[in-house]
Short mmCIF file of C-alpha atoms and ligand atoms in Angstrom, two decimals:
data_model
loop_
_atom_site.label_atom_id
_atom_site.label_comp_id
_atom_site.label_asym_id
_atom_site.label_seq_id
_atom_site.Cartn_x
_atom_site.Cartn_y
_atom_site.Cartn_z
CA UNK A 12 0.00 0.00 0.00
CA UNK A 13 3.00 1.99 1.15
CA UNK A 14 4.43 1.93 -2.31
CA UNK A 15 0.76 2.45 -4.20
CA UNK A 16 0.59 5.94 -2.36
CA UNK A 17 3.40 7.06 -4.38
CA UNK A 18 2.42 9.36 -7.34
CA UNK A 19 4.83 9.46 -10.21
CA UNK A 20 5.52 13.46 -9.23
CA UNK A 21 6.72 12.69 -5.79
CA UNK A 22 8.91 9.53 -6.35
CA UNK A 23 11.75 12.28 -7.10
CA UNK A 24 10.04 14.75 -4.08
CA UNK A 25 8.74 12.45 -1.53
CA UNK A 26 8.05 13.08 1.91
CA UNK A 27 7.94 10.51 4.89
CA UNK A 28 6.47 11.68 8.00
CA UNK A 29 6.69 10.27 11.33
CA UNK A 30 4.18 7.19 10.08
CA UNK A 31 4.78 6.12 7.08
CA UNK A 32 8.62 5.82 7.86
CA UNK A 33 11.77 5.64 10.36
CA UNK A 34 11.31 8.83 12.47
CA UNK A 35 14.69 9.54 12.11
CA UNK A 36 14.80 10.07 8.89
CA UNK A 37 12.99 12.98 7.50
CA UNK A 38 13.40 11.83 3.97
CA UNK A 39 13.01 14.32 1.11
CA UNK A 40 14.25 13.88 -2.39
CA UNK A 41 13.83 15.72 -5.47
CA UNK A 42 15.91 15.74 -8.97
CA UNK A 43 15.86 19.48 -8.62
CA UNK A 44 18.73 19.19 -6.05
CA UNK A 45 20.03 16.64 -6.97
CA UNK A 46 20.83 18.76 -9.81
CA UNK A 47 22.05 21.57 -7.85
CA UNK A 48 23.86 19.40 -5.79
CA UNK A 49 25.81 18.28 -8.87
CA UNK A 50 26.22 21.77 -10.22
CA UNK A 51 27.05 22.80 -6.71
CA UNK A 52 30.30 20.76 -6.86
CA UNK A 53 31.44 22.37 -10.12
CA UNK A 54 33.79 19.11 -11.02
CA UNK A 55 34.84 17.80 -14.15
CA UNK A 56 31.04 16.55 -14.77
CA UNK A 57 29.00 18.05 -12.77
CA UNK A 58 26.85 19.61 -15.94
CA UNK A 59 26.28 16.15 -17.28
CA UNK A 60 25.39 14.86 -13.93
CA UNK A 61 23.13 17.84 -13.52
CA UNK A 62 21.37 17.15 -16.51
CA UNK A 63 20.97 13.43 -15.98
CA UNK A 64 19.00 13.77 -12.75
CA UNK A 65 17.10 17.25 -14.32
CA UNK A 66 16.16 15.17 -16.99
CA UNK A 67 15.25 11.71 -14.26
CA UNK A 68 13.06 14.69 -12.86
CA UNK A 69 11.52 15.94 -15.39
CA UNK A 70 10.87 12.32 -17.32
CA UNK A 71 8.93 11.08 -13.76
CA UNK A 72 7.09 15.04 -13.24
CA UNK A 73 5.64 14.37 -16.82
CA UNK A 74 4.73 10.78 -16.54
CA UNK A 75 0.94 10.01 -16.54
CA UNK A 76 0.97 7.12 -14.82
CA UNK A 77 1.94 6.03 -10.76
CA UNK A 78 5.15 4.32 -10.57
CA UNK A 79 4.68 1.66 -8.22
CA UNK A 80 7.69 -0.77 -9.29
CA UNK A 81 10.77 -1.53 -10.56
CA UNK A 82 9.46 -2.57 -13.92
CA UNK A 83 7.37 1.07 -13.71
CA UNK A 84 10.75 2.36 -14.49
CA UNK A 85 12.54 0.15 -17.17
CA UNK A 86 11.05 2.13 -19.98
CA UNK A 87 11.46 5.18 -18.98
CA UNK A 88 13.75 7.43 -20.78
CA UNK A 89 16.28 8.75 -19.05
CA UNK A 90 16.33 6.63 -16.25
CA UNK A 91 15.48 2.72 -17.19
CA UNK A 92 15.19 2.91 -20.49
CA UNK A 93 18.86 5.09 -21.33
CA UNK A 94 21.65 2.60 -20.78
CA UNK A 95 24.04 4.99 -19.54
CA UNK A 96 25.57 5.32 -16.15
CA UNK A 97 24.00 8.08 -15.28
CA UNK A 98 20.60 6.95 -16.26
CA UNK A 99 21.38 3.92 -14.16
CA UNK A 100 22.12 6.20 -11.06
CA UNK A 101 18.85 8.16 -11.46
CA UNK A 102 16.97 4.53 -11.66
CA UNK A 103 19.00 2.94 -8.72
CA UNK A 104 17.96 6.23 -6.51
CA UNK A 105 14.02 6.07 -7.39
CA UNK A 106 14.41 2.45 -6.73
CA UNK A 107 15.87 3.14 -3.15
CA UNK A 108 12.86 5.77 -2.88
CA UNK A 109 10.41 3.31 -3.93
CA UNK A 110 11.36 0.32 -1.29
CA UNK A 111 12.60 2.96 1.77
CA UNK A 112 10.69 5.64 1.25
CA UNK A 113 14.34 7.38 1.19
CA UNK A 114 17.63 7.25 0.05
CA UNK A 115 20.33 7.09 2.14
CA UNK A 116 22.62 9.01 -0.43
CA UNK A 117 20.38 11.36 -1.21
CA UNK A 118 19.82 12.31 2.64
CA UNK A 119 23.95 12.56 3.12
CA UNK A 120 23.67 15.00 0.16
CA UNK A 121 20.81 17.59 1.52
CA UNK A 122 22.06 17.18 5.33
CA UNK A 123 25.81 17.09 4.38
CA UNK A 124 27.67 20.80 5.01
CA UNK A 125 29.03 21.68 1.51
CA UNK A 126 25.45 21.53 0.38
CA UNK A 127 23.72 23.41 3.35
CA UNK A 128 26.70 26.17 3.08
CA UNK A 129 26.50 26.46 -0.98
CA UNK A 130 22.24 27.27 -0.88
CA UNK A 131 23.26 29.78 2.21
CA UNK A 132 25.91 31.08 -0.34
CA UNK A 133 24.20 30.80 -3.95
CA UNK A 134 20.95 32.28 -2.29
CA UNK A 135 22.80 35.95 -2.00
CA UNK A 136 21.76 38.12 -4.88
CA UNK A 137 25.31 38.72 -6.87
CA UNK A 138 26.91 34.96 -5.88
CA UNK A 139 27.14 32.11 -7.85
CA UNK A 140 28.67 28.69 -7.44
CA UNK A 141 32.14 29.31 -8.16
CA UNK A 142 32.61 32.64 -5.56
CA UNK A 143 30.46 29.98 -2.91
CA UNK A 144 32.66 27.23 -3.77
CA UNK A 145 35.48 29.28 -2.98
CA UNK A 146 34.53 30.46 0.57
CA UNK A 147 33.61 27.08 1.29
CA UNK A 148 36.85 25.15 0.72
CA UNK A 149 39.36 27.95 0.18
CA UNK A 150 38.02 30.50 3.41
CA UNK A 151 36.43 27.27 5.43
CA UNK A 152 33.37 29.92 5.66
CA UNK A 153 30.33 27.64 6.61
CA UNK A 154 27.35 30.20 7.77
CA UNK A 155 26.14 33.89 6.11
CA UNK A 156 27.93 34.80 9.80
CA UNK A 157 31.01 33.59 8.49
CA UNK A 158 30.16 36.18 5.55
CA UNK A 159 29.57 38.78 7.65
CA UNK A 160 32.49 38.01 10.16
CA UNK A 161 35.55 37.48 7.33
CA UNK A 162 35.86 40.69 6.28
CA UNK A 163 35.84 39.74 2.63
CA UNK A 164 35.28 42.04 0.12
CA UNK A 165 31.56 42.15 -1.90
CA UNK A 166 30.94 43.92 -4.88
CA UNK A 167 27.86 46.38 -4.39
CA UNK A 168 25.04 44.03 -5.92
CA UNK A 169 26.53 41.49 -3.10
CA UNK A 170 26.69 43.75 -0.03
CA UNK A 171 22.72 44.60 -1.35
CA UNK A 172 22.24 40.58 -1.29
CA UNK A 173 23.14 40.31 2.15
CA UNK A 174 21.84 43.26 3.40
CA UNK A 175 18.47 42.00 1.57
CA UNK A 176 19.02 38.20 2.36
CA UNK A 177 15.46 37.10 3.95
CA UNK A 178 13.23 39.29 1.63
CA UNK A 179 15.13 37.86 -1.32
CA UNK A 180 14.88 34.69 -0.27
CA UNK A 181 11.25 34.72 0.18
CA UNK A 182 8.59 33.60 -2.54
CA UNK A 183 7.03 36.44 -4.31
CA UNK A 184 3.81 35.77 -4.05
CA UNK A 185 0.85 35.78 -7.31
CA UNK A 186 -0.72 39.15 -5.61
CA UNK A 187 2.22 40.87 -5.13
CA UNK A 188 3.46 40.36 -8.42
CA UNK A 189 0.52 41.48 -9.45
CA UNK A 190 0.45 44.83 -8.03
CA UNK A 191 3.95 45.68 -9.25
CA UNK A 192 2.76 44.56 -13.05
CA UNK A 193 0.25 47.42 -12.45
CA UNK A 194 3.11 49.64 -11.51
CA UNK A 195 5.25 49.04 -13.95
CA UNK A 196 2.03 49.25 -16.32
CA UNK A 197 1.37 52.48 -15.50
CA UNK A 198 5.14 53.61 -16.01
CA UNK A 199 5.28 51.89 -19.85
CA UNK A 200 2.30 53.72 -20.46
CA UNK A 201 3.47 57.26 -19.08
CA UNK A 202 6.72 56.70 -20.92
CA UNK A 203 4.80 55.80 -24.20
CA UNK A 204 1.12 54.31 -24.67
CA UNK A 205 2.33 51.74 -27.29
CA UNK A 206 4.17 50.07 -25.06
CA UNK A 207 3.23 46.35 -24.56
CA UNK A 208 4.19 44.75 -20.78
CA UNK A 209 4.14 40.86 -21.15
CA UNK A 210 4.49 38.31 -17.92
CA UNK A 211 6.89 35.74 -19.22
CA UNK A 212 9.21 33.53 -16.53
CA UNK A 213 7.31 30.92 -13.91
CA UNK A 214 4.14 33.32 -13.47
CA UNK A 215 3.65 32.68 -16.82
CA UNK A 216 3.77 29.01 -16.95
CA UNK A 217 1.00 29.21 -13.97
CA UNK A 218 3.23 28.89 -10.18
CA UNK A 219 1.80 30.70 -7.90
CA UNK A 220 4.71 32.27 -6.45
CA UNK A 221 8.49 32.97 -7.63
CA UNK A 222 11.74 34.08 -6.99
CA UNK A 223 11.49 36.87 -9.42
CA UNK A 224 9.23 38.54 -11.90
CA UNK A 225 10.16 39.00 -15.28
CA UNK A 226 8.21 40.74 -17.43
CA UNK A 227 9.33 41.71 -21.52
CA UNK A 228 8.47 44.74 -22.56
CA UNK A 229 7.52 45.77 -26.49
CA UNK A 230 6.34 48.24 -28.63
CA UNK A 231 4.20 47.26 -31.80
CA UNK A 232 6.49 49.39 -34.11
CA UNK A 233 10.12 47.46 -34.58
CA UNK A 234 12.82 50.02 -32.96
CA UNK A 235 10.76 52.07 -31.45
CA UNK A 236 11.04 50.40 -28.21
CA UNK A 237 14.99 51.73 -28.02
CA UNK A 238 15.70 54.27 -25.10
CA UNK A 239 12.37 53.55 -23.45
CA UNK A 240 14.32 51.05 -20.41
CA UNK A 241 15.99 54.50 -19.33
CA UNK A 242 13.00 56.38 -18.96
CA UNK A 243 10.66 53.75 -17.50
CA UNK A 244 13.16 53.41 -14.47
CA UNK A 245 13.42 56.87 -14.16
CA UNK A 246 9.70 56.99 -13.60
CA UNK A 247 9.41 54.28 -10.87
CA UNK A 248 13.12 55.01 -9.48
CA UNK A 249 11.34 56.18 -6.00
CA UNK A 250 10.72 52.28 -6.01
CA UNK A 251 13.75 50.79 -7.15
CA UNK A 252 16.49 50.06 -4.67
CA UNK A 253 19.08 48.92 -7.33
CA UNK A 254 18.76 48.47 -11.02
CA UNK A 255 21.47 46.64 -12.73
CA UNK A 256 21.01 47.72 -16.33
CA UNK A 257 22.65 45.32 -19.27
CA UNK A 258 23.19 45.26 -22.14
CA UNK A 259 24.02 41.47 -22.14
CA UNK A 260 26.52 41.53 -25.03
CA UNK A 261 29.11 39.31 -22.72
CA UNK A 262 26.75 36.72 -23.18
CA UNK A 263 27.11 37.28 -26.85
CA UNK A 264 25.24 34.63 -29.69
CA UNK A 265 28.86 34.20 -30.95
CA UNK A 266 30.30 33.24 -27.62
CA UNK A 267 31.32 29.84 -26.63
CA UNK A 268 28.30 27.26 -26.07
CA UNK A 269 25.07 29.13 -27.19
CA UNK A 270 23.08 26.72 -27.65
CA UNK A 271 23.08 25.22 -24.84
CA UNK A 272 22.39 28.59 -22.72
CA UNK A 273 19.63 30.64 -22.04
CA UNK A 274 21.24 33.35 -22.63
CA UNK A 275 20.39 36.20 -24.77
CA UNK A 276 21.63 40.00 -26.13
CA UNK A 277 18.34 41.92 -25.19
CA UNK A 278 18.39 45.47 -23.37
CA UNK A 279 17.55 44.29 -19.85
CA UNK A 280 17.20 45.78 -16.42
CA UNK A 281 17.87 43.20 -13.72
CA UNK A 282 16.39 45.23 -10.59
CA UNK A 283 15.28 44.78 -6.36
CA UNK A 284 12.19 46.67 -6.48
CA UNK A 285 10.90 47.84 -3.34
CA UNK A 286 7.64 46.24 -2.73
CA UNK A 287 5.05 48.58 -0.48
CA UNK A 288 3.13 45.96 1.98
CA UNK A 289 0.66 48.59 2.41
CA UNK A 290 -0.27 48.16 -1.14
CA UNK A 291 -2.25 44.71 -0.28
CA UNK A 292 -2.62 45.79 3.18
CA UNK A 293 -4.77 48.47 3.94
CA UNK A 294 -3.80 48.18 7.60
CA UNK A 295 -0.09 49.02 6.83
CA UNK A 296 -1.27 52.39 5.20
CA UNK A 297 0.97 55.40 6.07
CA UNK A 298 3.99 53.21 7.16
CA UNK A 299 7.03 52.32 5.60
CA UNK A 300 7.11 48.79 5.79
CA UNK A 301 8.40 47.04 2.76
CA UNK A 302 10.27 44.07 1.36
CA UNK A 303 12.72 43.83 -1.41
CA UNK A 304 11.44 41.97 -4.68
CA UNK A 305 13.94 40.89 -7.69
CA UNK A 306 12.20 42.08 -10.59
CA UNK A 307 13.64 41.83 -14.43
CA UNK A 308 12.69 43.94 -17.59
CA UNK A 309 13.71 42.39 -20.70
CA UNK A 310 13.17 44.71 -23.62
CA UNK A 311 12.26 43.40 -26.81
CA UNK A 312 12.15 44.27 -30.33
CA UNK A 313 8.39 43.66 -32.15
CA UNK A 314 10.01 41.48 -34.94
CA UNK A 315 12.03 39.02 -32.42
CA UNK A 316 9.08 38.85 -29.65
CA UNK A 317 7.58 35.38 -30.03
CA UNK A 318 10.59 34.14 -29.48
CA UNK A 319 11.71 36.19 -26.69
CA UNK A 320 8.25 35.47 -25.11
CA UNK A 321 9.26 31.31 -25.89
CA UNK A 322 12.91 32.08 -24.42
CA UNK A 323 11.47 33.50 -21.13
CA UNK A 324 8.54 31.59 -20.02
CA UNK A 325 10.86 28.91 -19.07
CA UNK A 326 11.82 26.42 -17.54
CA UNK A 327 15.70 26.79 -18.12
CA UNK A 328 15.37 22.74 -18.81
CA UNK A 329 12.06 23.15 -21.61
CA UNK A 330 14.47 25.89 -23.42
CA UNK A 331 17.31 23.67 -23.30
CA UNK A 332 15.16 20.83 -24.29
CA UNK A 333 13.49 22.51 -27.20
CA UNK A 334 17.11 24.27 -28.69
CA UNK A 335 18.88 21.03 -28.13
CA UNK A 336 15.98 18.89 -30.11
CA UNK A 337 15.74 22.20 -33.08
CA UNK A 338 19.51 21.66 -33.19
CA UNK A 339 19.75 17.80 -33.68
CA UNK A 340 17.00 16.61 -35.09
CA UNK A 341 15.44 19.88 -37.27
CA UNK A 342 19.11 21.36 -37.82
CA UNK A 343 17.70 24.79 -36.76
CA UNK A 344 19.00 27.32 -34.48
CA UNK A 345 17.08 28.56 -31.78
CA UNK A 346 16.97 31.34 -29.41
CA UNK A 347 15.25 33.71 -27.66
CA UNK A 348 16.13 35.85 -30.72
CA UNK A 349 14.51 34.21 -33.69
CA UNK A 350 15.41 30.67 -35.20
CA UNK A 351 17.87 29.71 -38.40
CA UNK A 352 18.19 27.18 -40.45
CA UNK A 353 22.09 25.63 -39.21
CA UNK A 354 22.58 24.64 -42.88
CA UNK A 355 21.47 27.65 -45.01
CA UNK A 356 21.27 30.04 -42.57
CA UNK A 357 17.88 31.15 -43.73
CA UNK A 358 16.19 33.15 -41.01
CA UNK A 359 12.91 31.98 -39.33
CA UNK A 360 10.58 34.73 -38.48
CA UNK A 361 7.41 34.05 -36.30
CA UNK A 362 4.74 36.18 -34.94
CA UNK A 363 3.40 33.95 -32.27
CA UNK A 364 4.90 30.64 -29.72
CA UNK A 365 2.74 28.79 -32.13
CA UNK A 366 4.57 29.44 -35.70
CA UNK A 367 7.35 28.29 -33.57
CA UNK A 368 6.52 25.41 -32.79
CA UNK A 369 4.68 24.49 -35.77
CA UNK A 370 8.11 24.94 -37.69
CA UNK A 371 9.71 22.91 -35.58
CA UNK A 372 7.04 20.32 -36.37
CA UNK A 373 6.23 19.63 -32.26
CA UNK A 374 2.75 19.91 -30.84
CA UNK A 375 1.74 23.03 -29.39
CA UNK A 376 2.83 23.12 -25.87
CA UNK A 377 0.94 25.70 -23.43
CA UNK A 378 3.08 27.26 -20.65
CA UNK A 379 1.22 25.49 -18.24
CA UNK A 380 2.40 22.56 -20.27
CA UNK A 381 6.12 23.37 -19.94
CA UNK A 382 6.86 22.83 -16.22
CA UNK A 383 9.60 20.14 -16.87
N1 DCP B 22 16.23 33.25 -18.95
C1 DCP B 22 16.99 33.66 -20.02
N2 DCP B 22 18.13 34.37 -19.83
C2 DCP B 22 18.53 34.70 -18.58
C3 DCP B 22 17.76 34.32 -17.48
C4 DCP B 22 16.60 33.58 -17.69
O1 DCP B 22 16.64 33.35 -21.14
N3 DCP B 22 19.66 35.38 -18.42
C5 DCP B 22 15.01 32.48 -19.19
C6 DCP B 22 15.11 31.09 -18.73
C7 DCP B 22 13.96 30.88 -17.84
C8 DCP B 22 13.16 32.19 -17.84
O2 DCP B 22 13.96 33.10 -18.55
O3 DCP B 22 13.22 29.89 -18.45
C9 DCP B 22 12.87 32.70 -16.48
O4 DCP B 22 13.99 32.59 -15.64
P1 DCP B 22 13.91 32.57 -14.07
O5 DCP B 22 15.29 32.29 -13.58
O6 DCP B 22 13.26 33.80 -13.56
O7 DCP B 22 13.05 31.26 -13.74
P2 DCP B 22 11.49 31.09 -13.57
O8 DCP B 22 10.77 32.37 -13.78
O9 DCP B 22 11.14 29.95 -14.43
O10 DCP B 22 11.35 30.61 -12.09
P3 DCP B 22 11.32 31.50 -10.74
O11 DCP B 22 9.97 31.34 -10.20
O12 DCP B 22 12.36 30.87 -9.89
O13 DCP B 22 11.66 32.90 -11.08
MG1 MG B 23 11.31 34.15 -12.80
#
């Protein structure tokens, strides 16, 4: 019965509580850190081991069916039905899940120190793995005391991570979010009543809370969108507590491994708003509590939106997913940019997701749809 509870979405995010397993262990595993854990490391293959268990995730998340055995798995791709080491780790994991209720490895991974220290670490606003890695095992800093207490030296956006820490670390809720879109509404339309606002990111794909809000911004006439960024911010700076404009040509289409990136070259804003609580709370009115809220503005030419608006409704795994399979099996180039033909060249244009995908000759996929 034990093993019938278990829905296909929880085999890789399972919780035992004090019945239905050994007290002791408070078991909890899910691919997602796994994945992290891998990426946490940074070694020689930590991005292929990443991927292996992001794709064991998102191969069990998707499956219609409850996985209640070992032969449940064996055609699964990706985990019993990829003959690769990896895809053998992933399997012998949910197999551990499936007769425990836990895994032992996966326990010593989310109770072990490294990978405690490197979500304190990666959750300041400004730090990635590699500056965390290096604290850990280089400075032997374990806690965000240690941070304070070393004396080391953060950049700006880092010094506004820690001094932020909590309210950045907090889900932005659906309602919030929604009251800044009206903000920021209001400021695209002073600047220029063309202006389109779209929610792309995970409000887009239907969660109910983030870590950010990203929202593209357009106007209907190609070009005419240049030089509005500037002025928008300028019209809610009273709001913003940073705003980290880029132009994001480091992460240039010609550099290094494109295609398997995210990334893009769009005039962006990556911001910590300063969210009013007495906006949705009527009591609050007149005081100046607030909470700081990591909000992006991507802006976006008319001609290259649909693919923008593809590119940033996510998840990081459905857009590396969708490039890698437009690469290898349609040999077309895609980004958040447009899409070209890796033979000819020939350039792709689209006016909505669907053209997109219709080219690519997949099934229409709804962002509701693309929570892999
Ligand atoms: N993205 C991108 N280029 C970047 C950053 C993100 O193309 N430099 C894309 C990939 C993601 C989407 O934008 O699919 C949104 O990124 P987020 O990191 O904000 O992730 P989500 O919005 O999906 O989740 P969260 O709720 O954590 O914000
Ligand atoms: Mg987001």
């Amino acid at each position: 019965k034990k093993l019938m509870d278990i829905q296909p979405s929880q085999l890789l995010k399972r919780k035992v509580d004090a019945d239905d397993g050994p007290s002791t262990k408070k078991s909890r595993y899910s691919g997602d850190e796994a994945e992290e854990h891998a990426l946490f490391r940074g070694d020689a293959n930590a991005e292929a081991r990443a991927l292996a268990f992001r794709r064991g995730s998102a191969t069990l998340k998707a499956h219609p069916k409850e996985i209640v055995c070992e032969e449940d798995l064996k055609n699964l791709p990706y985990i019993g039905l990829t003959n690769s080491a990896k895809a053998g780790h992933c399997k012998m994991v949910a197999m551990e899940i499936l007769s425990e209720g836990f895994s032992d490895e996966v326990e010593d991974v989310l109770n072990g120190s490294f990978y405690k220290s490197m979500k304190l670490f990666t959750g300041i606003f400004g730090i990635g793995p590699q500056t965390a890695r290096k604290w850990y095992h280089d400075l032997g800093m374990r806690t965000l005391e240690d941070v304070k207490g070393k004396n080391i030296s953060l950049t700006y956006e880092q010094s506004l991570g820690m001094e932020h820490y909590d309210d950045l670390n907090t889900p932005i809720k659906l309602e919030e979010a929604e009251c800044i879109i009206k903000m920021v509404e209001k400021a695209c339309n002073e600047v220029c009543d063309e202006l389109t606002m779209t929610l792309v990111g995970g409000f887009r794909r239907g969660k109910s809370q983030g870590h950010d809000l990203d929202l593209l911004i357009s106007h209907p006439e190609d070009g005419k969108e240049k030089g509005k960024l500037v002025l928008i911010i300028e019209k809610l700076k009273e709001h913003f507590i940073y705003t980290g404009r880029k132009m994001d040509v480091s992460n240039n289409l010609n550099k290094g491994n494109f295609a398997s990136s995210t990334m893009d070259n769009f005039e962006k804003c990556f911001s910590i708003f300063k969210f009013n609580k007495s906006w949705l709370n009527s009591n609050l009115e007149g005081k100046a509590e607030w909470k700081a809220v990591r909000l992006d503005l991507i802006v976006v030419p008319s001609h290259q939106f649909a693919y923008a608006l593809l590119g940033w409704t996510g998840t990081k795994h459905f857009e590396r997913e969708i490039r890698r399979y437009a690469r290898t099996e349609m040999k077309i180039v895609l980004t958040s940019h447009g899409m070209h033909s890796l033979d000819t060249k020939q350039n792709f244009p689209a006016e909505t997701e669907e053209e997109i995908f219709q080219k690519l000759q997949l099934e229409y996929r709804a962002p509701s749809e693309r929570c892999c």
